[in-house]
mmCIF file of C-alpha atoms in Angstrom:
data_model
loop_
_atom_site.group_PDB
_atom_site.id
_atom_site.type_symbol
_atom_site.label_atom_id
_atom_site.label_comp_id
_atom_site.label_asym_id
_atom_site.label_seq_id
_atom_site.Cartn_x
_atom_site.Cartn_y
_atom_site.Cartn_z
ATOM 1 C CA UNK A 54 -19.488 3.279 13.782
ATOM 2 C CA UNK A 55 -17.587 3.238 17.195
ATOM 3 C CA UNK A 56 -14.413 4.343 17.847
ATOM 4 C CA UNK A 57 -13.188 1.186 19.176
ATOM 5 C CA UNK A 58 -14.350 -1.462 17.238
ATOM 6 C CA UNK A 59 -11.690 -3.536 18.435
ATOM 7 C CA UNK A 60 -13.572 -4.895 21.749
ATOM 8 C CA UNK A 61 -17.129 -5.801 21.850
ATOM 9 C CA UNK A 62 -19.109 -2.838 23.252
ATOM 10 C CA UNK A 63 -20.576 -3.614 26.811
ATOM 11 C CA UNK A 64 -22.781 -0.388 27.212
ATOM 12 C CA UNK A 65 -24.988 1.353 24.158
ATOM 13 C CA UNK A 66 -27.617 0.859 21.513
ATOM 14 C CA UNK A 67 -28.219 -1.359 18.735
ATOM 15 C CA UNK A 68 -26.066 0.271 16.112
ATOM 16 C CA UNK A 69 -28.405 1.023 13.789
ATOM 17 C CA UNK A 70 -29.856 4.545 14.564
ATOM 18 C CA UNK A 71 -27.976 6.339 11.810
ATOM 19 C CA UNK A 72 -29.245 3.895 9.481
ATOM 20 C CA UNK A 73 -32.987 4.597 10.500
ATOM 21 C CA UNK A 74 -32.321 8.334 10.411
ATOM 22 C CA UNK A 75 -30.954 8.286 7.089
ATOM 23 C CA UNK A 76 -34.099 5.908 6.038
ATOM 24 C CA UNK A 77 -36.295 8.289 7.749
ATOM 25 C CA UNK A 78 -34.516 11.601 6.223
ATOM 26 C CA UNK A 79 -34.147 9.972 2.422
ATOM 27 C CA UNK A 80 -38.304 9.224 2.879
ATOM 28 C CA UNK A 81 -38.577 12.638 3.613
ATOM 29 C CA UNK A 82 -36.745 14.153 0.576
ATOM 30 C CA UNK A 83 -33.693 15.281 2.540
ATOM 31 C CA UNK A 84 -29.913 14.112 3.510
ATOM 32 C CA UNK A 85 -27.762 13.425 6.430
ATOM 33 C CA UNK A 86 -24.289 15.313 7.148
ATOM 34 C CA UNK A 87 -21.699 14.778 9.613
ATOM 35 C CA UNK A 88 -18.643 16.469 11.130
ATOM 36 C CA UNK A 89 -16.801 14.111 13.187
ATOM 37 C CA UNK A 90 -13.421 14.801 14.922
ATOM 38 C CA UNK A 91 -11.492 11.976 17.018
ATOM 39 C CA UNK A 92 -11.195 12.736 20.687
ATOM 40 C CA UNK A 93 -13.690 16.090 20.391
ATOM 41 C CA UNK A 94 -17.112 14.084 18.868
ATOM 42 C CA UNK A 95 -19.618 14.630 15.835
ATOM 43 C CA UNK A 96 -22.017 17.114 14.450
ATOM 44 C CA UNK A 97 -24.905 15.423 12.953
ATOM 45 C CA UNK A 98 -27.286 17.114 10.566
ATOM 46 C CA UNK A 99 -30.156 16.896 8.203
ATOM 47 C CA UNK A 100 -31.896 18.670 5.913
ATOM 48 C CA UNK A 101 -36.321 17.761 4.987
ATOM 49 C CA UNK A 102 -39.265 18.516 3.084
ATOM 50 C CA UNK A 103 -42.580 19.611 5.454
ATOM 51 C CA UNK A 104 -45.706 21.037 4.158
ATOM 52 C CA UNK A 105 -47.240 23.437 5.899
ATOM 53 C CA UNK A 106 -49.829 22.453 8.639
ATOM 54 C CA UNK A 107 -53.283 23.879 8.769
ATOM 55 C CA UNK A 108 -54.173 26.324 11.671
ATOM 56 C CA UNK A 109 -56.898 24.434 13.844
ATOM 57 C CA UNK A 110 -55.818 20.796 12.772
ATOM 58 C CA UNK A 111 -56.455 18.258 15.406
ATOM 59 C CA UNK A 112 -53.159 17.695 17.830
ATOM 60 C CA UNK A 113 -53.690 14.080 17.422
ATOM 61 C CA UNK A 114 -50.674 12.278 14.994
ATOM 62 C CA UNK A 115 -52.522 9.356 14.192
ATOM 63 C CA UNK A 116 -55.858 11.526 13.232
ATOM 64 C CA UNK A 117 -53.972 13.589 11.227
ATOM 65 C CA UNK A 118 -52.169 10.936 9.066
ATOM 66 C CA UNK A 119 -55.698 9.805 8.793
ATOM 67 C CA UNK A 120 -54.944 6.393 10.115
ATOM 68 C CA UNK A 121 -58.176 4.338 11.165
ATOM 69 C CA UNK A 122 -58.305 3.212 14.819
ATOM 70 C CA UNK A 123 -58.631 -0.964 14.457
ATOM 71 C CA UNK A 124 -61.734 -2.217 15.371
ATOM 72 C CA UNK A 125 -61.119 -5.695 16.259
ATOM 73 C CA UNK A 126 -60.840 -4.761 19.997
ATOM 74 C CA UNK A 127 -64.346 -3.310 20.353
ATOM 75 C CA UNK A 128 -66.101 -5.204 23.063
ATOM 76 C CA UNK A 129 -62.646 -6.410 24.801
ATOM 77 C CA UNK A 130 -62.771 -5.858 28.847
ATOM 78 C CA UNK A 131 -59.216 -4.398 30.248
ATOM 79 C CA UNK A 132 -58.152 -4.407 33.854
ATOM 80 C CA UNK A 133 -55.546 -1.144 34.457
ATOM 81 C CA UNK A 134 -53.273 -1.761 37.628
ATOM 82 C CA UNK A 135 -51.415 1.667 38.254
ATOM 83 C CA UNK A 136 -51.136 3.502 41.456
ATOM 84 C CA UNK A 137 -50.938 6.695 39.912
ATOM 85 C CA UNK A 138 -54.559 7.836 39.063
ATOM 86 C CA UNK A 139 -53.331 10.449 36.060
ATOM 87 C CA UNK A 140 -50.853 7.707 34.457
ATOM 88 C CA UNK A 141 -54.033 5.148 34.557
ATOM 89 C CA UNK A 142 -56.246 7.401 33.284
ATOM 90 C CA UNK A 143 -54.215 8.322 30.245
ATOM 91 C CA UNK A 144 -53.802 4.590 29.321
ATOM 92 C CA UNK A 145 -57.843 4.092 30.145
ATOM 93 C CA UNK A 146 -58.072 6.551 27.612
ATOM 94 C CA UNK A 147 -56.113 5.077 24.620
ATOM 95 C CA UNK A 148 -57.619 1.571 25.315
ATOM 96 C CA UNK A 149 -60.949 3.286 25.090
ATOM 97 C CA UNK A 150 -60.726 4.961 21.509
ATOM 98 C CA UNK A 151 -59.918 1.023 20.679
ATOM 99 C CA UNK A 152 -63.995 0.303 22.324
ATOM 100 C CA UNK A 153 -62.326 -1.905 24.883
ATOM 101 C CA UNK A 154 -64.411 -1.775 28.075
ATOM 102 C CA UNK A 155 -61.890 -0.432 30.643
ATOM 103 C CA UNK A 156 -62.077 -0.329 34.663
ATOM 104 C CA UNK A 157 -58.459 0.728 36.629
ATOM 105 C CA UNK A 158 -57.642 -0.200 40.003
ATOM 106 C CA UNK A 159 -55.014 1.639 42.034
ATOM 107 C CA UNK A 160 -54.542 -0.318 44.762
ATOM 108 C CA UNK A 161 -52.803 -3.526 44.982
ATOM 109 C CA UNK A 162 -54.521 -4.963 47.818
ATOM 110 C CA UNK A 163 -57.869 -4.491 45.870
ATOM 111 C CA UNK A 164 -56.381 -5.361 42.609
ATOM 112 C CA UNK A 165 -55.068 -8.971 44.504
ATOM 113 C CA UNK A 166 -58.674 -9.652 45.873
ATOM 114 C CA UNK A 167 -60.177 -8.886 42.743
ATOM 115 C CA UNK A 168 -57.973 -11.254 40.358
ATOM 116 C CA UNK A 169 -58.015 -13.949 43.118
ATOM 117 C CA UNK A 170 -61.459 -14.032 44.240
ATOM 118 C CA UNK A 171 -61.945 -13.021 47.003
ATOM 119 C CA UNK A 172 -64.715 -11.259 48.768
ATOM 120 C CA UNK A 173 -64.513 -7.520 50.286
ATOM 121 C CA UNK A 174 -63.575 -5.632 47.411
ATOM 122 C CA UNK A 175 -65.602 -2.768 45.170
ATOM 123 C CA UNK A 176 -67.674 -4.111 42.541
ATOM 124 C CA UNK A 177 -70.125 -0.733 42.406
ATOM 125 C CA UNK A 178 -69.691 0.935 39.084
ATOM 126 C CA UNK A 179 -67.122 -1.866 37.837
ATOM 127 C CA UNK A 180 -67.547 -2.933 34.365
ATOM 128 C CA UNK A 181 -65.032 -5.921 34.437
ATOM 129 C CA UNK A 182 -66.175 -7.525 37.296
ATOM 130 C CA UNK A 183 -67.850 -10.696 35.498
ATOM 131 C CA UNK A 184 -64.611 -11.549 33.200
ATOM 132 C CA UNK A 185 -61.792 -9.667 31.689
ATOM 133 C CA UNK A 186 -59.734 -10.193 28.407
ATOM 134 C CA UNK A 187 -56.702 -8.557 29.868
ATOM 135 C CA UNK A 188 -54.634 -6.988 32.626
ATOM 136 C CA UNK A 189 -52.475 -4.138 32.010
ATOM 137 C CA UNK A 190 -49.871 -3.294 34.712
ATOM 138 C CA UNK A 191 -47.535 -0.558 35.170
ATOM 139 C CA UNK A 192 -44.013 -1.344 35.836
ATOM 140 C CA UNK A 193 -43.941 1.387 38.383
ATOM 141 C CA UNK A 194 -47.288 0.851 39.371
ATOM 142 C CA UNK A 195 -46.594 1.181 43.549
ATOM 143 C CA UNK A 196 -43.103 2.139 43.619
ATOM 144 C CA UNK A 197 -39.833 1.040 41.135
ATOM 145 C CA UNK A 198 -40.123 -2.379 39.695
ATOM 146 C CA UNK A 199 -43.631 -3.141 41.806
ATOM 147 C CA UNK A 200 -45.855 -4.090 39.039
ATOM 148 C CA UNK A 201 -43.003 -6.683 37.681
ATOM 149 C CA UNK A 202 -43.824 -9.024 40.502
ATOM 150 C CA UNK A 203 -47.563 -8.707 40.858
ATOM 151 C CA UNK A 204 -48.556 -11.368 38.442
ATOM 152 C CA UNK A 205 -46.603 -14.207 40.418
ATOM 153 C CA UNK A 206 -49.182 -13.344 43.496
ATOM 154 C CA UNK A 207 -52.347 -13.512 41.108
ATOM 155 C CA UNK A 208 -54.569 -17.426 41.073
ATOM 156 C CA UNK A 209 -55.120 -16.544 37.565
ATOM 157 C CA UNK A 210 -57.748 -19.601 36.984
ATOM 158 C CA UNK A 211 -60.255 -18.238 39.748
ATOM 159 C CA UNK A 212 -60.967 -15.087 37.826
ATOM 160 C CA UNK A 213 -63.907 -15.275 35.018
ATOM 161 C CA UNK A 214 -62.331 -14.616 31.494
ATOM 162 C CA UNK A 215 -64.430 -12.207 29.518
ATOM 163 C CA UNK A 216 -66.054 -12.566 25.954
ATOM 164 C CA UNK A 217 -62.499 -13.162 24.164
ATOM 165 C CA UNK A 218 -60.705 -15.059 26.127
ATOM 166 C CA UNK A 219 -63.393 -17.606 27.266
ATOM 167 C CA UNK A 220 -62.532 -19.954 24.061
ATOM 168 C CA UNK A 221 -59.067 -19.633 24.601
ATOM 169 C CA UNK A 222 -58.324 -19.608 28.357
ATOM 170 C CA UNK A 223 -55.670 -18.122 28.511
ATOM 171 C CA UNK A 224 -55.831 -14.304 30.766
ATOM 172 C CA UNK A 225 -52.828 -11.241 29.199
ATOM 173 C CA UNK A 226 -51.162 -10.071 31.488
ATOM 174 C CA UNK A 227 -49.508 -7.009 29.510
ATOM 175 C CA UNK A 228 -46.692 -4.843 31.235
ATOM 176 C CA UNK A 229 -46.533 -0.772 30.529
ATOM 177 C CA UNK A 230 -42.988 0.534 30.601
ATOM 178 C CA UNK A 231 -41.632 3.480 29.899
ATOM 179 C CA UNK A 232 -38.232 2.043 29.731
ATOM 180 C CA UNK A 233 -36.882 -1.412 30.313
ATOM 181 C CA UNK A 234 -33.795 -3.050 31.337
ATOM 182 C CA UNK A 235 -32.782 -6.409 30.015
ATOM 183 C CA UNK A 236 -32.846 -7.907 33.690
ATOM 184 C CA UNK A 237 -36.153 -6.320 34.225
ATOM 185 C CA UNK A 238 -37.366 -8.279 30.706
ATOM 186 C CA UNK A 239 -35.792 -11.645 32.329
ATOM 187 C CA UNK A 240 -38.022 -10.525 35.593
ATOM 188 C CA UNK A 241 -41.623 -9.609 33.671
ATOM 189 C CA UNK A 242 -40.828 -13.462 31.767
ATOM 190 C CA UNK A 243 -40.718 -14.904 34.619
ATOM 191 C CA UNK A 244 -43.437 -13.282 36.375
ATOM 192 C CA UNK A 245 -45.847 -14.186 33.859
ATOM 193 C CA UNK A 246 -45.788 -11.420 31.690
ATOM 194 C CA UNK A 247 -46.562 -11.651 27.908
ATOM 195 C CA UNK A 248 -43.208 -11.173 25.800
ATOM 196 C CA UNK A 249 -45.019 -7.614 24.250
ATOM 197 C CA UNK A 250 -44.184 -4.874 26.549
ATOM 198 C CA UNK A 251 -46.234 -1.409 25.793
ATOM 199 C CA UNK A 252 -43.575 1.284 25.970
ATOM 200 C CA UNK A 253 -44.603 4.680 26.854
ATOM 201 C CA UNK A 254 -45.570 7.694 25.483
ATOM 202 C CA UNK A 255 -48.059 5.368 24.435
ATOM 203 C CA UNK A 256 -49.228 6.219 20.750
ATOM 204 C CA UNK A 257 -52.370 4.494 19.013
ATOM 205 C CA UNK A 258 -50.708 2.619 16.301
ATOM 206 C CA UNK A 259 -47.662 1.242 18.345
ATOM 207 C CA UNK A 260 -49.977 0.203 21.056
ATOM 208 C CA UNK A 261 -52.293 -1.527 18.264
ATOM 209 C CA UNK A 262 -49.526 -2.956 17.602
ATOM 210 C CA UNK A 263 -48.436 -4.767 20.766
ATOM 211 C CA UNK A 264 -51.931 -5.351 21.538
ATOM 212 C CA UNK A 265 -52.210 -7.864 18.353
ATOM 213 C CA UNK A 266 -49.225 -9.027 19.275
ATOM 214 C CA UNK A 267 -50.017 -9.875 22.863
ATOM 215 C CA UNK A 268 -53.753 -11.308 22.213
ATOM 216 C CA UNK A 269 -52.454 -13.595 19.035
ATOM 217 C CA UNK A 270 -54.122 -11.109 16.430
ATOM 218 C CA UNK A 271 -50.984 -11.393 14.585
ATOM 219 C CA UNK A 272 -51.862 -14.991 13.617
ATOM 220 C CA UNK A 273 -54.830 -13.403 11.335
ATOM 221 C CA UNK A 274 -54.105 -12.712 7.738
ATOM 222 C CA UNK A 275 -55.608 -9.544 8.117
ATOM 223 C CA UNK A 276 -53.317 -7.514 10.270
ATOM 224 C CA UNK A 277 -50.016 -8.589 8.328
ATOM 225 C CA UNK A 278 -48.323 -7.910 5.561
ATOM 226 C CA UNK A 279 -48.835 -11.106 3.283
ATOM 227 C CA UNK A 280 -45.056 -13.082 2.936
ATOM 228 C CA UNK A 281 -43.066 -13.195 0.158
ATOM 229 C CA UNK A 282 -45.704 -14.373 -2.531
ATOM 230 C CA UNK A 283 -44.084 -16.645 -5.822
ATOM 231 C CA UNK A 284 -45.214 -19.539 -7.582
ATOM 232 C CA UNK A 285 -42.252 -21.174 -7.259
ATOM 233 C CA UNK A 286 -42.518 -24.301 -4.962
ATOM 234 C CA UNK A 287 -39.308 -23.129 -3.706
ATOM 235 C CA UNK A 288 -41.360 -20.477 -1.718
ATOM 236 C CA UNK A 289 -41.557 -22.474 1.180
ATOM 237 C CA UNK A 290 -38.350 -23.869 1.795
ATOM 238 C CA UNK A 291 -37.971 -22.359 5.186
ATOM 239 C CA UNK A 292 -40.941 -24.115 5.993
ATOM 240 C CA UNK A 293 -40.527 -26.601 8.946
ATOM 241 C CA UNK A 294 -36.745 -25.339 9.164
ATOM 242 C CA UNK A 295 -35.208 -24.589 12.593
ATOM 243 C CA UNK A 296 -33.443 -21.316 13.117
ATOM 244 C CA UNK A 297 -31.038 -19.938 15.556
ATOM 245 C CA UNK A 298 -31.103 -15.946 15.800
ATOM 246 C CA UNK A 299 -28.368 -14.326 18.241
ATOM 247 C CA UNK A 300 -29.156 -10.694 19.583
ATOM 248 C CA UNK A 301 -28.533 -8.942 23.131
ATOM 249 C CA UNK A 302 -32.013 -6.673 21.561
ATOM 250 C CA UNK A 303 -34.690 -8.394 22.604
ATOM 251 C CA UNK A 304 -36.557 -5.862 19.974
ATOM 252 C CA UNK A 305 -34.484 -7.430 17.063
ATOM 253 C CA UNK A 306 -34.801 -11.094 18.436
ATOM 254 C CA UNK A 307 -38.569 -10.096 18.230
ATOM 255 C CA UNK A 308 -38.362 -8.557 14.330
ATOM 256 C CA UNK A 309 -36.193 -11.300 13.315
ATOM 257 C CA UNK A 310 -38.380 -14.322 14.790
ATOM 258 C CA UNK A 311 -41.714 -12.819 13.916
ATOM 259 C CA UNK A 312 -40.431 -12.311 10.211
ATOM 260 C CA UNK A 313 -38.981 -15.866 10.030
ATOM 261 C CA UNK A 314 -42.708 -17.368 11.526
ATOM 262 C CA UNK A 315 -44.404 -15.719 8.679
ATOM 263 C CA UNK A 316 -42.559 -18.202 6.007
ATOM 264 C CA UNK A 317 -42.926 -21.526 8.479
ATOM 265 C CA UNK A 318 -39.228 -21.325 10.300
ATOM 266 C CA UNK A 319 -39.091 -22.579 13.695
ATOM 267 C CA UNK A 320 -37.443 -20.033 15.306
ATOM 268 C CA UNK A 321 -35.255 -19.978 18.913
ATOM 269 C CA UNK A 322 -33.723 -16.877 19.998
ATOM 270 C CA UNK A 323 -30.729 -16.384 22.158
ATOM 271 C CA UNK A 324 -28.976 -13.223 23.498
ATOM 272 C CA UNK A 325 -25.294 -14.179 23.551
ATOM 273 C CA UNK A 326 -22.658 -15.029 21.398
ATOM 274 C CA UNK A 327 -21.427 -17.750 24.270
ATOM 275 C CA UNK A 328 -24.836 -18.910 24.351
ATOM 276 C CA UNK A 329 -24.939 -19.351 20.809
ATOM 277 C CA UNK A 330 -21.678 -21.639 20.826
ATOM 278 C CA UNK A 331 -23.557 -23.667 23.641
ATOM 279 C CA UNK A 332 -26.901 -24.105 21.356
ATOM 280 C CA UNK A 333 -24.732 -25.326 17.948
ATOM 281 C CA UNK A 334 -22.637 -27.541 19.544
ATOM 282 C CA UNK A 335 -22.648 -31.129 17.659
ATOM 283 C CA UNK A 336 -24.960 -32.768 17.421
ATOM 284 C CA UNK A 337 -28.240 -30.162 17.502
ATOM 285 C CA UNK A 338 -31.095 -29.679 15.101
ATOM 286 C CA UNK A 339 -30.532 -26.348 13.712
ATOM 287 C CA UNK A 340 -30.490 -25.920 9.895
ATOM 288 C CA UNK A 341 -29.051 -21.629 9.825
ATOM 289 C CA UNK A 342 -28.188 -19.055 12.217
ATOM 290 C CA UNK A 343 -28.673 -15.167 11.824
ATOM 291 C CA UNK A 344 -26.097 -13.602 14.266
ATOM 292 C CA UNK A 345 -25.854 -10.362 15.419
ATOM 293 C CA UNK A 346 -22.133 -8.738 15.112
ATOM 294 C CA UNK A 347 -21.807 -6.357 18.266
ATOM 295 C CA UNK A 348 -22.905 -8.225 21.458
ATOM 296 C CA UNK A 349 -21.774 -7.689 24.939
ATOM 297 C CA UNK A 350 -18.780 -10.233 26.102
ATOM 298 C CA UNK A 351 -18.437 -11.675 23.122
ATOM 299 C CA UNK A 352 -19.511 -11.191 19.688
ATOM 300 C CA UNK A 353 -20.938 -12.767 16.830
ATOM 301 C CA UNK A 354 -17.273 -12.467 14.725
ATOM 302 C CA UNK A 355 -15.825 -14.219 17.653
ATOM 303 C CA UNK A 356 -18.641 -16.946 18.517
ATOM 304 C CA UNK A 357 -18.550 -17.441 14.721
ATOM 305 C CA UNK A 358 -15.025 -18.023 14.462
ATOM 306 C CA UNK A 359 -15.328 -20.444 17.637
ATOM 307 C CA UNK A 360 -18.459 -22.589 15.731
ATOM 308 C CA UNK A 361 -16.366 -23.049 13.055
ATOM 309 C CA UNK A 362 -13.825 -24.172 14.891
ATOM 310 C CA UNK A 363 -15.581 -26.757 16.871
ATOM 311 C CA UNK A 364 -17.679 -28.148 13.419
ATOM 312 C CA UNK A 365 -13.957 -28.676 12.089
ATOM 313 C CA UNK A 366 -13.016 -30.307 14.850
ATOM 314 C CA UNK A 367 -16.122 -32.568 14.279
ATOM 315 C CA UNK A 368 -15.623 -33.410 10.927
ATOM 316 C CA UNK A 369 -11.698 -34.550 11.380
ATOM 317 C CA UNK A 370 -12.630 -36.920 14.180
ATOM 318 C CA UNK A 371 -15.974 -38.745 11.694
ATOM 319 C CA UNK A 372 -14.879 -38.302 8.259
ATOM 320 C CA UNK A 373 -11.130 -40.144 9.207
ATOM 321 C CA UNK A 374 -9.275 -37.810 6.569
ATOM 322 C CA UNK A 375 -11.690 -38.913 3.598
ATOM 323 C CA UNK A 376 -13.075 -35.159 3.783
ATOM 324 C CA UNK A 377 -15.768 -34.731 1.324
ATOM 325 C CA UNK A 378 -18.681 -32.054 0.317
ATOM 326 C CA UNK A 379 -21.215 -34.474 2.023
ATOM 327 C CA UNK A 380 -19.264 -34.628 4.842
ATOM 328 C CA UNK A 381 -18.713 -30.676 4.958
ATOM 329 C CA UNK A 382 -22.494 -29.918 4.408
ATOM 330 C CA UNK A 383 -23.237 -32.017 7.656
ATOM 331 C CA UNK A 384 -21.417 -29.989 9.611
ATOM 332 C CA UNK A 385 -21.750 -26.767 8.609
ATOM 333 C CA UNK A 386 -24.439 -24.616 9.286
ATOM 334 C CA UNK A 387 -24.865 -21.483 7.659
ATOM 335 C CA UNK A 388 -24.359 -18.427 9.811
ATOM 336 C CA UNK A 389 -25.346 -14.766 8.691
ATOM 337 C CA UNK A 390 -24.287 -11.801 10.043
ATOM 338 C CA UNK A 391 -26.726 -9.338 11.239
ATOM 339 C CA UNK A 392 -25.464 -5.908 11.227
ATOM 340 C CA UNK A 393 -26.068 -1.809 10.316
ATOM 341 C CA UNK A 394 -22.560 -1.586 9.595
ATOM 342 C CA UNK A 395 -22.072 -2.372 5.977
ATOM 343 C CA UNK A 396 -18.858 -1.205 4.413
ATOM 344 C CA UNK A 397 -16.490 -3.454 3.127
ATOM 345 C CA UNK A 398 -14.399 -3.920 5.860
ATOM 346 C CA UNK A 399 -17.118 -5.680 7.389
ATOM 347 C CA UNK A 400 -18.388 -7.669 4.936
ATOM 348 C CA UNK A 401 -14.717 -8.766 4.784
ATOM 349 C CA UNK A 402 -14.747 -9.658 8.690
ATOM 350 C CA UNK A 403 -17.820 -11.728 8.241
ATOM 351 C CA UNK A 404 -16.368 -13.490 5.891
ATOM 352 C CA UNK A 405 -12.959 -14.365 7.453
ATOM 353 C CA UNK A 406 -14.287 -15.111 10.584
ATOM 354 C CA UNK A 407 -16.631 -17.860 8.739
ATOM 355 C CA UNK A 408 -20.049 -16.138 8.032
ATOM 356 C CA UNK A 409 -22.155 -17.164 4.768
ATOM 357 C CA UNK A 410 -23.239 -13.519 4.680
ATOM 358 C CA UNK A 411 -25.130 -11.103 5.993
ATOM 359 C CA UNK A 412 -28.347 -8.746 6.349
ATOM 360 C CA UNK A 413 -28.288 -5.281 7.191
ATOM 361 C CA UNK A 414 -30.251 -3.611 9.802
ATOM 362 C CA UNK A 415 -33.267 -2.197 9.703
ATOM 363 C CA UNK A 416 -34.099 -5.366 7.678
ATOM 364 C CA UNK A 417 -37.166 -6.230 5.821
ATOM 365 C CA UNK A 418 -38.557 -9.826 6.392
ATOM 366 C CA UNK A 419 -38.139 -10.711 2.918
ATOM 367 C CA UNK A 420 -34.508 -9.473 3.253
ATOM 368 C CA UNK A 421 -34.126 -12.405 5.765
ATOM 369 C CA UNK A 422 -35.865 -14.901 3.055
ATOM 370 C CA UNK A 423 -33.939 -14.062 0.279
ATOM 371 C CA UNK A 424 -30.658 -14.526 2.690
ATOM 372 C CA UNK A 425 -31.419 -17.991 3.453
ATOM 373 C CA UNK A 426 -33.479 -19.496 0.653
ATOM 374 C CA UNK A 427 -30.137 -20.391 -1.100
ATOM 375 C CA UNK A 428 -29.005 -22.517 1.347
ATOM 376 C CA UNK A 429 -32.088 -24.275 1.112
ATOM 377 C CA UNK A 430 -33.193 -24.160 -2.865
ATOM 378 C CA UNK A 431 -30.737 -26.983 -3.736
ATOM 379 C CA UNK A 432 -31.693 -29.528 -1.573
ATOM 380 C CA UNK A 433 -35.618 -28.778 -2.780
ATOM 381 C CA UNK A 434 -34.480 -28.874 -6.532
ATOM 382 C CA UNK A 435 -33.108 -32.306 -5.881
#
């Protein structure tokens, strides 16, 4: 917990990395201590369980949890844009162990006549050249910030799609990162870039993992966790429902709206507490919000405390001082909290400031069902 929780904090992380590191330390039979004094700092430590490795054992993490590689690339074509030939070949190299056909170009000129068609460039020895899946560009590819911008110079439709991507038109163009600003996020959007970015050091099962996500492989039973199963028909009533969720992480807007999808939510994300007040202003079509507590500028206590104003301020002018539970239930929408702070003094917060409740972080997606289905189960009953 910060020092200053009295001002939202402008620079930082997420707030939940003690909370992970406990989850991580618990998992592996140990405990987390801490020595903090104000105005010197903290001394975190931990205590685990580790077996003893076995001389010889292969270097590679993913072998040696015996993970499978996933198959359901093999036969994929990949374009890799990087001007650094040691970089590219590293991230040939995990694509390959996938059985995705891979080619990298390191020039951008080349890389520009390729993708657009035009004549004069290499095809010798180039698997790709008759159609490609997907394109994966460095952000640093020819300098800071270069690969960003090269998708907005590519004719995407003049370049054959390979084996994949020929049903669905549709050609990835993926970014590689090894760190990523928000602005720079805005930037790849808007470029063209799929909403997955790869961050580096790239690892086999995280990069499985963005690939499905990039490529729509997440749609497919088989790659996910099944939802919340129960025979109750009250299962789906997030189904068809629209929902807000407030973050400045674009990796928890991600969690949060890919968990929501799985149960039939309609889900639109937003990074700002005073864009949040924008979106639920009266009249809009948003049934619950999850918000996110500590946000730059202004934050979610504060944004909260200014919906509720506002949906007061709505109901005095309609219901003409006949207020009634019909009348409150149209204009209040529930509003959870979303936050790895969980002692009582928050929960307390969130509750004066107007929340319903909240979720702590790291969440579970049926954490985030089980949150809202109340708000939703008596309506269904009736």
């Amino acid at each position: 917990m910060q020092a200053d929780s009295s001002t939202s904090r402008t620079y930082g992380g997420t707030g939940i990395g003690l909370s992970i590191s406990r989850c991580l330390i618990e998992l592996m039979g140990g405990e987390i201590r801490f020595i903090s004094r104000p105005g010197i700092g903290s001394t975190f430590s931990f205590t685990a369980l580790f077996k003893v490795g076995q001389a010889g054992a292969d270097g590679d993490g993913d072998l040696l949890r015996g993970a499978r590689l996933p198959t359901h690339f093999k036969g994929m074509k990949a374009l890799v844009l990087d001007g650094n030939p040691v970089r590219s070949l590293v991230t040939k190299y995990h694509l390959q162990r996938f059985g995705i056909e891979v080619d990298s170009i390191t020039s951008s000129k080349v890389a520009l006549s390729m993708l657009n068609g035009m004549d004069g460039f290499p095809t010798e020895g180039c698997s790709v050249k008759d159609g490609i899946d997907m394109v994966l560009i460095e952000k640093d590819a020819w300098g800071p910030g270069t690969g960003i911008l090269f998708p907005s110079q590519v004719r995407v439709g003049l370049f054959p799609r390979g084996p994949f991507l020929q049903s669905k038109g549709l050609l990835k163009m993926i970014l590689l990162a090894t760190s990523l600003t928000a602005e720079e996020t805005q930037k790849a959007k808007a470029a063209g870039f799929a909403e997955t970015v790869i961050l580096k050091p790239l690892r086999a099962s995280m990069l499985a993992v963005c690939l499905q996500l990039a490529l729509g492989f997440c749609n497919r039973r088989e790659h996910l966790r099944e939802p919340l199963k129960t025979s109750s028909p009250l299962s789906n009533v997030l189904s068809g429902k629209s929902i807000l969720v407030v973050d400045d992480n674009i990796v928890n807007r991600r969690v949060a709206a890919g968990a929501l999808k799985k149960y039939g939510a309609n889900v639109i994300c937003t990074d700002s507490g005073k864009s949040a007040i924008s979106m639920l202003r009266q009249p809009h079509n948003f049934n619950a919000c999850f918000m996110d507590v500590q946000m730059p500028e202004m934050d979610g206590f504060e944004a909260t405390r200014q919906i509720r104003a506002a949906e007061l301020a709505n109901m005095d002018c309609t219901s003409n001082g006949g207020e009634t539970l019909a009348t409150k239930n149209r204009w209040h929408v529930p509003i959870l909290a979303m936050t790895a702070d969980v002692i009582q003094a928050t929960h307390e917060e969130c509750l004066r400031c107007g929340m319903d409740g909240y979720v702590s972080k790291p969440f579970e997606e049926e954490q985030l069902y089980k949150a809202l289905a109340p708000f939703f189960e008596e309506s269904l009953v009736r």
